[in-house]
XYZ file of C-alpha atoms in Angstrom:
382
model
C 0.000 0.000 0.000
C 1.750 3.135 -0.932
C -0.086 6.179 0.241
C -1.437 5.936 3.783
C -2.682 8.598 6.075
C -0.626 7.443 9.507
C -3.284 9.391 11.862
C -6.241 8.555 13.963
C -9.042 9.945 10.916
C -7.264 8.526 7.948
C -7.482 9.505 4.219
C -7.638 6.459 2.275
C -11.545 6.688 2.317
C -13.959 9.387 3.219
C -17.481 9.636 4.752
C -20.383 8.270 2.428
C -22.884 11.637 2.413
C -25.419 11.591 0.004
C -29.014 12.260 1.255
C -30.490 10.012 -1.165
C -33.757 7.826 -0.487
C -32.107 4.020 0.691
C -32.993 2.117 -2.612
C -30.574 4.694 -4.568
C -27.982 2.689 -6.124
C -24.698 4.292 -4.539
C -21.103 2.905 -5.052
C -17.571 4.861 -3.829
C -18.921 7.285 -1.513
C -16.749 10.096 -0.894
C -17.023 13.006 0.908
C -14.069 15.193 3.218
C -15.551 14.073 6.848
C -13.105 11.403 7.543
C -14.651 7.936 8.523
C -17.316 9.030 11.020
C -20.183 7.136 12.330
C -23.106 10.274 12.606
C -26.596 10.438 13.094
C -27.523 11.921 9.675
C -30.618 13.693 9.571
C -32.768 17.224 8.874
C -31.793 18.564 12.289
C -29.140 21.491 12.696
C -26.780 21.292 16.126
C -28.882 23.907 19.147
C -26.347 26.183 19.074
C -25.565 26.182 15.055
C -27.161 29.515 14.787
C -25.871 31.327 18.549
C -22.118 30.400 18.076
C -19.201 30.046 16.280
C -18.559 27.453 13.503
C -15.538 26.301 11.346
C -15.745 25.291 8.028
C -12.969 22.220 7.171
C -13.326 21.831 3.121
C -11.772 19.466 0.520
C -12.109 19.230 -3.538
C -10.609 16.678 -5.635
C -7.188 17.205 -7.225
C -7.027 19.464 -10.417
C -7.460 17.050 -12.718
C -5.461 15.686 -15.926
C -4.171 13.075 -14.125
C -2.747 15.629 -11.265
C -2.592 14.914 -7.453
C -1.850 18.854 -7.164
C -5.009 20.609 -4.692
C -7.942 21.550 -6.254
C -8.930 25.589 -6.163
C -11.097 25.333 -2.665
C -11.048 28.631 -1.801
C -13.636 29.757 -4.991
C -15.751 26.550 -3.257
C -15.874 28.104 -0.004
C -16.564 31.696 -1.218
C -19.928 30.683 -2.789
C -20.508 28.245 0.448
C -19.652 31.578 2.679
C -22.968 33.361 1.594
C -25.474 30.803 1.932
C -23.749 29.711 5.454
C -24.436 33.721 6.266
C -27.501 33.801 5.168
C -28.777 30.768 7.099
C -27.484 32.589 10.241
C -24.040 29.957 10.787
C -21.203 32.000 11.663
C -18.231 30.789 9.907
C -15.580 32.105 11.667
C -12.836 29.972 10.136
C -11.891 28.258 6.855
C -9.294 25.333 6.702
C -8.559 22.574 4.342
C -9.295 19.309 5.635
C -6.208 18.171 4.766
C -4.258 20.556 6.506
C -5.564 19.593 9.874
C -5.621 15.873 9.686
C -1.951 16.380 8.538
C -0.903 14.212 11.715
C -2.429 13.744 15.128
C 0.200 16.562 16.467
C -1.185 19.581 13.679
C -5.059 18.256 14.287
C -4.270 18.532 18.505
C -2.972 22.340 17.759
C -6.030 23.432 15.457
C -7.946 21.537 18.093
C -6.319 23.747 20.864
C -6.790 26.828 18.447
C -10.409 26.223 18.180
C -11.149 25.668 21.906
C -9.599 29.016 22.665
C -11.561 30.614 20.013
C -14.995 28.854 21.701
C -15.853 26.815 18.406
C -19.150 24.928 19.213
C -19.468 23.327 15.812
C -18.221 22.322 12.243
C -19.124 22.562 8.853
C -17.855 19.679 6.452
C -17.865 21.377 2.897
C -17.012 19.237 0.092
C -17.050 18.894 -3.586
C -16.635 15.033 -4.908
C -17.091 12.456 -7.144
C -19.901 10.197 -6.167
C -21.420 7.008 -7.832
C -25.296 7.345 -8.602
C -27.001 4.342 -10.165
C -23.123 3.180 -11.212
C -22.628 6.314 -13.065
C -20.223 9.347 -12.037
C -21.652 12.245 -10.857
C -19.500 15.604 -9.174
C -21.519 16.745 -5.916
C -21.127 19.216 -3.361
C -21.536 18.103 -0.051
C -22.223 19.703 2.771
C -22.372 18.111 6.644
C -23.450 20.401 9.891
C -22.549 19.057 13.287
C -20.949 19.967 16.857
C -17.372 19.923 17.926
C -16.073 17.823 20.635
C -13.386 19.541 21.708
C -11.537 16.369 21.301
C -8.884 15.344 18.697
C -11.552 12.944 16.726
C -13.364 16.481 16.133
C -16.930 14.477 16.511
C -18.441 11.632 18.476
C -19.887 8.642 16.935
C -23.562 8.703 16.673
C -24.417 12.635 17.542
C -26.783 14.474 14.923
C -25.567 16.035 12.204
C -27.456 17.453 9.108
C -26.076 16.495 5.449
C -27.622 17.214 2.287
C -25.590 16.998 -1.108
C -26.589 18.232 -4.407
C -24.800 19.416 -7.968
C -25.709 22.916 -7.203
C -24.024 24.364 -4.063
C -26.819 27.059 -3.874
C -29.644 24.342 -4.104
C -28.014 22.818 -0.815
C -27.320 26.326 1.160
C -31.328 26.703 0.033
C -32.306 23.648 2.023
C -30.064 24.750 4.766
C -31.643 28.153 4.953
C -35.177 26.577 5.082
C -33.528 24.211 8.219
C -32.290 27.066 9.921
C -35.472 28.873 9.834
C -37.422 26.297 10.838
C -35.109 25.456 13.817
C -36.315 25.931 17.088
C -33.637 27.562 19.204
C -31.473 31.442 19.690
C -30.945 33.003 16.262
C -28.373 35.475 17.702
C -25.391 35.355 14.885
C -25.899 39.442 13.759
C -22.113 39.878 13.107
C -20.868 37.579 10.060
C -18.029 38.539 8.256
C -18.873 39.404 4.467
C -16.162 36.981 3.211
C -14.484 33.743 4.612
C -11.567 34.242 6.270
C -8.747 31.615 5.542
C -5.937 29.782 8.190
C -3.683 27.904 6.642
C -1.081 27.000 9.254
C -1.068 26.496 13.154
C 1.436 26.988 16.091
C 2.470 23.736 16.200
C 5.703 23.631 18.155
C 6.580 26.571 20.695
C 10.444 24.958 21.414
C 13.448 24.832 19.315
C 13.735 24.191 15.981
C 16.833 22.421 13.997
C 17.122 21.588 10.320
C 19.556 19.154 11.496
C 19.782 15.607 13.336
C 20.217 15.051 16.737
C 23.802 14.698 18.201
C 22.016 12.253 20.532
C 21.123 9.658 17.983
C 23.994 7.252 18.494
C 22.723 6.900 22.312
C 19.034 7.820 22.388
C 16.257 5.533 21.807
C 13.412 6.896 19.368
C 10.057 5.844 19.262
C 8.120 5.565 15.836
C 4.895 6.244 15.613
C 3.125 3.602 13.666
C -0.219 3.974 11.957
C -3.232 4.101 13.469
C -6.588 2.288 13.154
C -9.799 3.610 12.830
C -11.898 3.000 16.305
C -14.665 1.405 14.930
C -17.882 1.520 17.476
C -19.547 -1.476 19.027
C -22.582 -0.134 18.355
C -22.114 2.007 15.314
C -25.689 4.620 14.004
C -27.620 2.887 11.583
C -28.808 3.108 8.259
C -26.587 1.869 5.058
C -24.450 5.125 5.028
C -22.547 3.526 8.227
C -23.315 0.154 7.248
C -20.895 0.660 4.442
C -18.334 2.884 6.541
C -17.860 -0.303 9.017
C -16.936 -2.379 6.028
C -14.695 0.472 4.851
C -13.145 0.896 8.372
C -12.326 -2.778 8.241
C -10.653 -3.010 5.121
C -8.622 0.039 5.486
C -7.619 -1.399 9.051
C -6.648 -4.178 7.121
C -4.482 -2.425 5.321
C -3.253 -0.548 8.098
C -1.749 -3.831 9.756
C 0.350 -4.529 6.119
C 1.797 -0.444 6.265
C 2.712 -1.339 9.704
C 4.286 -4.523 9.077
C 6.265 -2.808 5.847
C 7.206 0.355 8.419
C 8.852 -2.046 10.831
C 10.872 -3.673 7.985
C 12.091 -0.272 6.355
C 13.350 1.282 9.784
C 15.579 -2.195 10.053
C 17.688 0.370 7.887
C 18.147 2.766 10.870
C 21.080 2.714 12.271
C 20.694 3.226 15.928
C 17.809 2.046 18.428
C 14.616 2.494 18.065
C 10.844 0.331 18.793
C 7.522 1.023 16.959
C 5.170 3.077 19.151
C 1.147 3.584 19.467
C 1.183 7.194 19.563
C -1.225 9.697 21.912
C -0.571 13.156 21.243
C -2.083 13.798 25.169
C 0.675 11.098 26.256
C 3.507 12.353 24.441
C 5.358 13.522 28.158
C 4.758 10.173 29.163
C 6.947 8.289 26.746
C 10.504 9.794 28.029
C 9.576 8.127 31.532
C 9.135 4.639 28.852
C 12.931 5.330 27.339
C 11.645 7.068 24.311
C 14.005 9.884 23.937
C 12.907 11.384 20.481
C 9.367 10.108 18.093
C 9.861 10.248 14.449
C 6.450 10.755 13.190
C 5.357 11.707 9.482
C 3.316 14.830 8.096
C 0.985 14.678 4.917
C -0.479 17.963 3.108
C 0.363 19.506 -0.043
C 4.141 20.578 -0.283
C 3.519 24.424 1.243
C 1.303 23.088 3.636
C 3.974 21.134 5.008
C 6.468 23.772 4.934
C 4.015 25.965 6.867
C 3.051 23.922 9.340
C 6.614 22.837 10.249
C 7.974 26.931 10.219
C 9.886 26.385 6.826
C 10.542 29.963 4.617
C 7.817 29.485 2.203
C 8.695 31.298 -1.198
C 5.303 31.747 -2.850
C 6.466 32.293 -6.308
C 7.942 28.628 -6.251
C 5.724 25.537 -8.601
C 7.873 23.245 -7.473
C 9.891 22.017 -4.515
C 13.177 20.171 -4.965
C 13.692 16.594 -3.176
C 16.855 15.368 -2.172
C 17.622 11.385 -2.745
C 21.177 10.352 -1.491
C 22.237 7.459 -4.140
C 25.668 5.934 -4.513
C 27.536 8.481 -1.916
C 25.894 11.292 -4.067
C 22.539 12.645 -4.661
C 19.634 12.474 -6.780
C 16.627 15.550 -7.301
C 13.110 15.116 -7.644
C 10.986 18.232 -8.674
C 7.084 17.956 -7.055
C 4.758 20.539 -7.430
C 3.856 23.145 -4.238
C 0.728 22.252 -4.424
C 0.766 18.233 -4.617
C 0.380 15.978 -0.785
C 3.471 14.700 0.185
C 4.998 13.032 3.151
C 7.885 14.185 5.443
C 8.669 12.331 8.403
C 10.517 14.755 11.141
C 11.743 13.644 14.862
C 10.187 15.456 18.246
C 12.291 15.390 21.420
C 10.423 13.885 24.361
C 12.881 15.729 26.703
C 12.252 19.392 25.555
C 10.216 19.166 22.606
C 12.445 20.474 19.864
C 11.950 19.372 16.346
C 14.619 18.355 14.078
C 13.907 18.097 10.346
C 16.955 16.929 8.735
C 19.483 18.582 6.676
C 17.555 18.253 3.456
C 14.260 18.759 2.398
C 13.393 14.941 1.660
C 9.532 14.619 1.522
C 8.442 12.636 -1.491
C 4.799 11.413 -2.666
C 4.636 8.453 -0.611
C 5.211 7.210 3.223
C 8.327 4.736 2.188
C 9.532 7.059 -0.227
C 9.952 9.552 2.132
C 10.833 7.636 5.033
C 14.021 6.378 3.388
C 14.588 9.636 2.107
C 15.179 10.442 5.500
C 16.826 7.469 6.531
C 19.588 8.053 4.035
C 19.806 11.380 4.340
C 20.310 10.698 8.379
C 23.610 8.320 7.966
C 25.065 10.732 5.544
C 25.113 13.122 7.861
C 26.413 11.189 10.158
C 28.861 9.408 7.656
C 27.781 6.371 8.016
C-alpha cells in the first residue's frame, strides 16, 4: 500500500454523504468528513445559529491526471454566503487536509479552536460520487458539533447532510432548516467573506534543520499507523453500514503499512521500537525510554512547509527533493501544491523538532521515510 494517512481519521476513504432515499444505487462514496459514524438527519446542532462554527473543506485534485489541490477557496466563497444567510457563523476556513496532517497539527487546530470557543463544524465538500453506477460531481455539505476532542466528533451525535450538484440548491435547504429550527438566532455579526488559516502553532520549542547529536545513544520511538476506532454499536442506516466495512478493510491495510514500516526502519542505524502514539501522552513516553518520536506529516508541499515553520517562497511551482544514491545525490521536482509526506523527529525531553538537513519529503510514506533514513547516515557518515 503506498499512500497511507498514519493518523487517527485517515485519508484512504472518506465519509459516504449523500441524502439520497435508501434504494438509490450508490457505489464509492466520498465526501471530506473522515470515517465518522453520525446520526444523519434534517436537524441542525442547538447552538448552530448562537455560536461560532468552522468550516474544514476538501475538492478533488485538479485534474489531468494531477494529485496537485484543487482551487477550494472559490468553493468556499460561494458556500460563505449561503452559510451567512442561514445565520451559521463561519468564523474559520481550513482545508481538511491541513488539519488531519498528523495527530500533532489536528491537537494544535484543536487547541486553536477551543480558545476561540468553536461549538461546531461545517464539512464542505465537492466530490465524485457514484449514482445508479454512473459518475456524478456533488457538493456536499455536513453540519454538526465539535467535541473539543482530537476525533473532532463523536460517533452517533446528529448532524445534518444534504448533497446536491448545485451548491446554492443545498445552502437553500439549509436556509429553510435554519429557519425552521427551534432555538437562539443570535449570529448578527458575520463577516462578508471567509476568512482563511492555513497554518497552526504547532511547536513553541526549538527548531533544527539538522539531526540530533544524541542519535547514536538515544532511543526513538516511531509512531506507527493508526486504526480507525470502529464503534460497538455504530448509528444505523446503510451510510454507516458501508463505513464499518470500509473501516475494516482500510484497518486491514493498516496492519500490512505497519508490518512494511517495521521492515524499512531495520535500515536505521541506531535504536529504536515502533510506538502507538497519543498526542495527550507524548510527556509520558521519556519516563518509557523514548528519547525522540519520528512521526510523518501529509499535506500539499507548502502546507507542510508551513506547518513545520519552513521559509515558504510563494512564487515557487515546485519544490526540490533530495535522494542520497551511490555516496551522491539524486533531485526530484514535485509541485507546491501536490500531498506529500515528510517524516521529522520530536524530542520527548524538551520538545524540539529536528527536520533533517535536506528537504526529503516525497509522494509516498516509504519514499519519504528512506529519504530520510539516508539522508540521516550521511550526515552522520555512516
Amino acid at each position: 500500500m503506498k499512500k497511507l494517512i498514519p493518523f487517527l481519521l485517515v485519508m484512504l476513504a472518506f465519509l459516504a454523504t449523500p441524502a439520497l432515499a435508501q434504494d438509490d444505487d450508490i457505489d464509492n462514496l466520498n465526501a471530506a468528513t473522515g470515517i465518522r459514524f453520525l446520526n444523519f438527519g434534517n436537524q441542525l446542532p442547538d447552538d448552530a445559529l448562537s455560536s461560532r462554527s468552522v468550516v474544514l473543506v476538501s475538492v478533488p485534485p485538479v485534474g489531468n491526471g494531477s494529485s496537485e489541490r484543487g482551487d477550494w477557496k472559490s468553493l468556499a466563497k460561494e458556500a460563505h454566503k449561503g452559510l451567512k444567510k442561514a445565520g451559521i457563523d463561519a468564523v474559520g476556513y481550513f482545508y481538511y487536509d491541513d488539519v488531519m496532517a498528523n495527530e500533532d497539527v489536528t491537537a494544535a487546530f484543536v487547541q486553536e479552536w477551543r480558545s476561540r470557543r468553536i461549538s461546531n463544524i461545517v464539512f464542505l465538500s465537492k466530490v465524485e460520487l457514484k449514482i445508479k453506477k454512473k459518475p456524478s460531481l456533488r457538493n456536499v455539505v455536513v453540519v454538526t458539533s465539535f467535541n473539543g476532542k482530537l476525533s473532532l466528533t463523536k460517533d452517533g451525535q446528529l448532524a445534518w447532510m444534504d448533497q446536491n450538484k448545485d451548491l446554492a440548491a443545498i445552502m437553500k435547504k439549509l436556509g429553510k432548516a435554519a429557519a425552521r429550527a427551534d432555538q437562539p438566532k443570535e449570529n448578527n455579526l458575520i463577516n462578508d467573506q471567509p476568512e482563511f488559516f492555513e497554518d497552526v502553532e504547532l511547536f513553541k520549542a526549538k527548531r533544527y534543520t539538522s539531526y540530533s547529536i544524541n542519535l547514536k545513544s538515544d532511543k526513538i520511538g516511531v509512531v506507527k499507523f493508526r486504526k480507525i476506532p470502529v464503534p460497538a454499536s455504530p448509528p444505523g442506516g446503510m451510510i454507516n453500514k458501508n463505513l464499518v466495512k470500509q473501516a475494516k478493510e482500510i484497518n486491514a491495510q493498516i496492519d500490512k503499512a505497519n508490518d512494511e514500516l517495521g521492515r524499512l526502519m531495520k535500515q536505521y542505524p541506531f535504536k529504536y521500537e515502533l510506538i502507538d502514539y497519543d498526542p495527550a501522552k507524548f510527556k509520558d513516553l521519556r519516563k518509557q525510554g523514548v528519547l525522540m518520536i519520528l512521526e510523518p506529516i501529509y499535506s500539499s508541499g507548502h502546507s507542510v512547509q508551513r506547518l513545520l515553520n519552513y521559509e515558504v517562497d510563494l512564487s515557487e511551482t515546485e519544490l526540490i527533493t533530495v535522494k542520497p544514491k551511490d555516496g551522491g545525490a539524486v533531485f526530484r521536482t514535485i509541485p507546491v501544491n501536490a500531498p506529500v509526506y515528510k517524516w521529522y523527529m520530536r524530542s520527548t525531553v524538551n520538545d524540539a523538532i529536528y527536520l533533517g538537513e535536506q528537504w526529503d519529503a516525497d509522494e509516498t510514506w516509504q519514499e519519504a521515510l528512506i529519504n530520510h533514513i539516508n539522508n540521516l547516515k550521511k550526515a552522520y557518515k555512516l
